[in-house]
Short mmCIF file of C-alpha atoms in Angstrom, two decimals:
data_model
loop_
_atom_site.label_atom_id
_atom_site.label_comp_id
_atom_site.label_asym_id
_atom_site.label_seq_id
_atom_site.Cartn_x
_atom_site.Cartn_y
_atom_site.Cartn_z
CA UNK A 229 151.79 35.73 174.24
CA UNK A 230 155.55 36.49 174.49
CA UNK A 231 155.27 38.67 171.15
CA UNK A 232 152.38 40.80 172.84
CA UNK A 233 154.36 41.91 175.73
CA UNK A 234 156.09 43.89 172.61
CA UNK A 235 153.37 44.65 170.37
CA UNK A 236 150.79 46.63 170.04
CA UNK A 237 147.55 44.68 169.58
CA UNK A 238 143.86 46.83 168.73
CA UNK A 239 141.71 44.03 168.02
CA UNK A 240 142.09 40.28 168.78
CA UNK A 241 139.42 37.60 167.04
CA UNK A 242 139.18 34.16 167.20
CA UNK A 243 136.02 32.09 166.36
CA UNK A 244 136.98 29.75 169.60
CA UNK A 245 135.64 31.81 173.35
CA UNK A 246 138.59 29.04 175.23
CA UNK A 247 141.03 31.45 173.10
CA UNK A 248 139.77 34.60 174.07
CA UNK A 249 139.05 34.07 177.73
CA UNK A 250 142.48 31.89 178.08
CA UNK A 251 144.11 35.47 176.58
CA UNK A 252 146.20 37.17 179.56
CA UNK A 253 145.49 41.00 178.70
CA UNK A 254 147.03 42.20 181.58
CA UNK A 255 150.64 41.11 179.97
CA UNK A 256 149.96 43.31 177.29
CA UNK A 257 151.01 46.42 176.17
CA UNK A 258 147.52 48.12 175.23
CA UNK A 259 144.13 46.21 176.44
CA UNK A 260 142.90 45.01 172.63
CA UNK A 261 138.65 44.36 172.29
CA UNK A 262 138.13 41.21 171.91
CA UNK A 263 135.90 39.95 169.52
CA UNK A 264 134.51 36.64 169.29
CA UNK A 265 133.75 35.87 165.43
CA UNK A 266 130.62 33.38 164.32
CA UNK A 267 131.22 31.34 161.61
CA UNK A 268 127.85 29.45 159.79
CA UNK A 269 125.07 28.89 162.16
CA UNK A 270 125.30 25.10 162.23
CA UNK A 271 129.37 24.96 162.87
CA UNK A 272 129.85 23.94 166.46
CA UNK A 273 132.30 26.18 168.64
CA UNK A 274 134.50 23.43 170.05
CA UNK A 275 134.41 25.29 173.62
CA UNK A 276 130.78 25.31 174.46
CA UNK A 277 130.07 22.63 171.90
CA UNK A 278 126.97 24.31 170.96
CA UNK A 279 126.23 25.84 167.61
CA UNK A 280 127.29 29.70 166.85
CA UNK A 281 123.28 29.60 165.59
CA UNK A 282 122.79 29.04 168.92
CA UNK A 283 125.34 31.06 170.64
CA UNK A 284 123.74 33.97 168.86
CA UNK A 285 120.53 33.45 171.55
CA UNK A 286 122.69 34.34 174.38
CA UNK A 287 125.04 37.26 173.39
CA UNK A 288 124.60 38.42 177.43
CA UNK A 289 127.37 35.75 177.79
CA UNK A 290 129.60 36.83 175.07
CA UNK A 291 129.99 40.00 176.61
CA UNK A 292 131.22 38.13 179.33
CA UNK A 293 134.53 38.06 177.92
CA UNK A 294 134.28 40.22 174.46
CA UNK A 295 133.91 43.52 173.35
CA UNK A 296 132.27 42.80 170.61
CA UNK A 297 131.27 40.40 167.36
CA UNK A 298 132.13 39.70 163.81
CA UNK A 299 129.11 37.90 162.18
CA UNK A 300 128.70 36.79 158.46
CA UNK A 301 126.71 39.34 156.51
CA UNK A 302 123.80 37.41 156.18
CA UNK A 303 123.52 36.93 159.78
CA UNK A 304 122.55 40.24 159.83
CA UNK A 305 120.34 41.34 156.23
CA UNK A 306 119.53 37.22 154.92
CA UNK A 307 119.41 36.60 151.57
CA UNK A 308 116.24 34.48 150.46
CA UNK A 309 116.42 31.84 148.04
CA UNK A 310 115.05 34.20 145.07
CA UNK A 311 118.08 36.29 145.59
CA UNK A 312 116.73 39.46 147.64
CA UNK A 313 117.43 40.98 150.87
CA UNK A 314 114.76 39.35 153.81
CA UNK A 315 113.83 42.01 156.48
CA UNK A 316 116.92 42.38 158.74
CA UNK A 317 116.60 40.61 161.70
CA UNK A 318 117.42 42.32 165.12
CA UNK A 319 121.17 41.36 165.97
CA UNK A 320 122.89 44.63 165.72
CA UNK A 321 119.94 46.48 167.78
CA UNK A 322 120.67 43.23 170.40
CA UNK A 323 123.78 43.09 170.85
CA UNK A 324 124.11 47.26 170.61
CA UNK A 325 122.31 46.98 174.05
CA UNK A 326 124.17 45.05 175.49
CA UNK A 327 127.08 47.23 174.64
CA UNK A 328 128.45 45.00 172.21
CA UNK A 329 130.28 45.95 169.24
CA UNK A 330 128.84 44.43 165.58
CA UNK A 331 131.00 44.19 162.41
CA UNK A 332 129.87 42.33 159.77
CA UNK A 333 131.97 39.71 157.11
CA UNK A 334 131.58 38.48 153.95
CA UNK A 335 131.93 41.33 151.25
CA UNK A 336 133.88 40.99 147.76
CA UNK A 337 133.04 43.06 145.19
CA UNK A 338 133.57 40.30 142.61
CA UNK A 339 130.57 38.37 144.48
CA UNK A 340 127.25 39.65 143.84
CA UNK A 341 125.20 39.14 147.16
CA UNK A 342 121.58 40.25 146.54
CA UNK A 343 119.88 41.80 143.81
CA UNK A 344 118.90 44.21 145.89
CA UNK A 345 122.10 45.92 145.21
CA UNK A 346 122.35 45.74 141.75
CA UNK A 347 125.80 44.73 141.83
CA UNK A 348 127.03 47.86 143.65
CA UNK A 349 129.18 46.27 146.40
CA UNK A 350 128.99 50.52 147.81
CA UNK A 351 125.23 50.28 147.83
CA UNK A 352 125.31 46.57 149.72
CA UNK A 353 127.81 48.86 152.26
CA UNK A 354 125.31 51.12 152.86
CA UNK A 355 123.17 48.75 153.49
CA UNK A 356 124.56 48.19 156.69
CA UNK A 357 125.35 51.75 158.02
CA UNK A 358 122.70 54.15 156.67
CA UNK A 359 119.51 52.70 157.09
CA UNK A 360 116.95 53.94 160.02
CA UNK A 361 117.26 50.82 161.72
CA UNK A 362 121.14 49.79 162.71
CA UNK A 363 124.69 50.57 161.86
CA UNK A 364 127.56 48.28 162.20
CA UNK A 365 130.34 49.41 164.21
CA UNK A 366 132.88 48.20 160.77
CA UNK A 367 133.73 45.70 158.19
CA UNK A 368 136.00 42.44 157.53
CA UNK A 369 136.54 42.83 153.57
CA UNK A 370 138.69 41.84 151.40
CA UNK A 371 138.14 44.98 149.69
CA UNK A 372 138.75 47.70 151.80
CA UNK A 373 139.24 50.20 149.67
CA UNK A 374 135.31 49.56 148.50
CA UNK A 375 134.20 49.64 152.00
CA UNK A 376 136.16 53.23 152.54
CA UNK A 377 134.48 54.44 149.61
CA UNK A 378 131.32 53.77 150.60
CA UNK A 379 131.70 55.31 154.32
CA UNK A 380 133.39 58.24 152.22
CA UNK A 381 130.32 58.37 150.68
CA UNK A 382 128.01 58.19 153.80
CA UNK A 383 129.15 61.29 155.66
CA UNK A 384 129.25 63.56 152.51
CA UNK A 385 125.66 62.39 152.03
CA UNK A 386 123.59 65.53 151.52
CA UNK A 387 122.11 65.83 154.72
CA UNK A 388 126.01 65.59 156.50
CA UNK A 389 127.06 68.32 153.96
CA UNK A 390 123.64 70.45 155.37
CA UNK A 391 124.93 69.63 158.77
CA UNK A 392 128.57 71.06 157.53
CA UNK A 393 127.21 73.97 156.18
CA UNK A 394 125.22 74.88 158.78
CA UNK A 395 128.27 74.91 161.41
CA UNK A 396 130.76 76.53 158.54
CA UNK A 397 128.42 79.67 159.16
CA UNK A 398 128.10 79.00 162.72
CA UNK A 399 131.86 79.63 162.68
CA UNK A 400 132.21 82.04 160.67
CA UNK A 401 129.18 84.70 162.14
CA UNK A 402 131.42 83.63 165.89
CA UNK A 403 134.49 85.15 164.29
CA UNK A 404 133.19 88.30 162.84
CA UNK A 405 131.04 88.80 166.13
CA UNK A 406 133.86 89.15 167.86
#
């Protein structure tokens, strides 16, 4: 805690809620989110002693103490035993209304998750940020140069560049109206 009266601190994760609600923000330069991270479903959280499986059931208590969550991918789009995405379940849309933050974990590019993708780690991105249902608030990667690229990608989507277009003339018919 000394270091933080000196630091600058955004973010601060821990898989353990003791850590986070034993953290003394108010010595701190900057008030960081917190963000309490799941690991598999069956690992116990040694604070509550209850499964993060389980924990997931009751998110209205997470935000308690955090700003938001960092879940496993799979939490989020499963993977069935065949290899293909299951329907996503409703975690992001649950914890979105509670006002908590979601980023997902668990991308590599040298890792094929689902054959969904066709092992395009950019389309398994997109995946999780432009679909009609949800979109994560970011990414844990390893790779995050593949996740950039893919949120590159996103906003210059056609319908963004329509939307750019659009305002470009908006603009410019203000200025020679004038």
């Amino acid at each position: 805690m000394l270091v933080s009266q000196d630091l600058r601190f955004d973010y601060i994760s821990s898989p353990e809620i003791g850590f986070l609600k034993g953290l003394k923000l108010k010595t701190m330069k900057t008030k960081p989110k917190l963000i309490l991270r799941f690991l598999e479903k069956d690992a116990v959280e040694p604070t509550s002693n209850k499964a993060y499986g389980d924990l997931l059931k009751d998110l209205a208590s997470i935000k308690g103490f955090a700003s938001g969550i960092l879940v496993p991918k799979d939490y989020i789009w499963p993977v069935r035993n065949d290899g293909y995405l299951a329907p996503a379940t409703s975690i992001v849309a649950d914890a979105h209304g509670l006002g908590l933050e979601v980023y997902a974990s668990g991308f590599a590019n040298d890792m094929p998750g689902s054959y969904n993708y066709s092992y395009d780690p950019i389309a398994e991105y997109l995946q999780f940020i432009d679909n009609s249902k949800f979109s994560v608030d970011g990414f844990l990667t390893d790779f995050p140069s593949t996740a950039s690229e893919a949120i590159g990608s996103h906003f210059l989507s056609s319908s963004f560049h329509s939307f750019l277009f659009k305002m470009y003339h908006l603009y410019l018919n203000s200025i020679f109206q004038c």
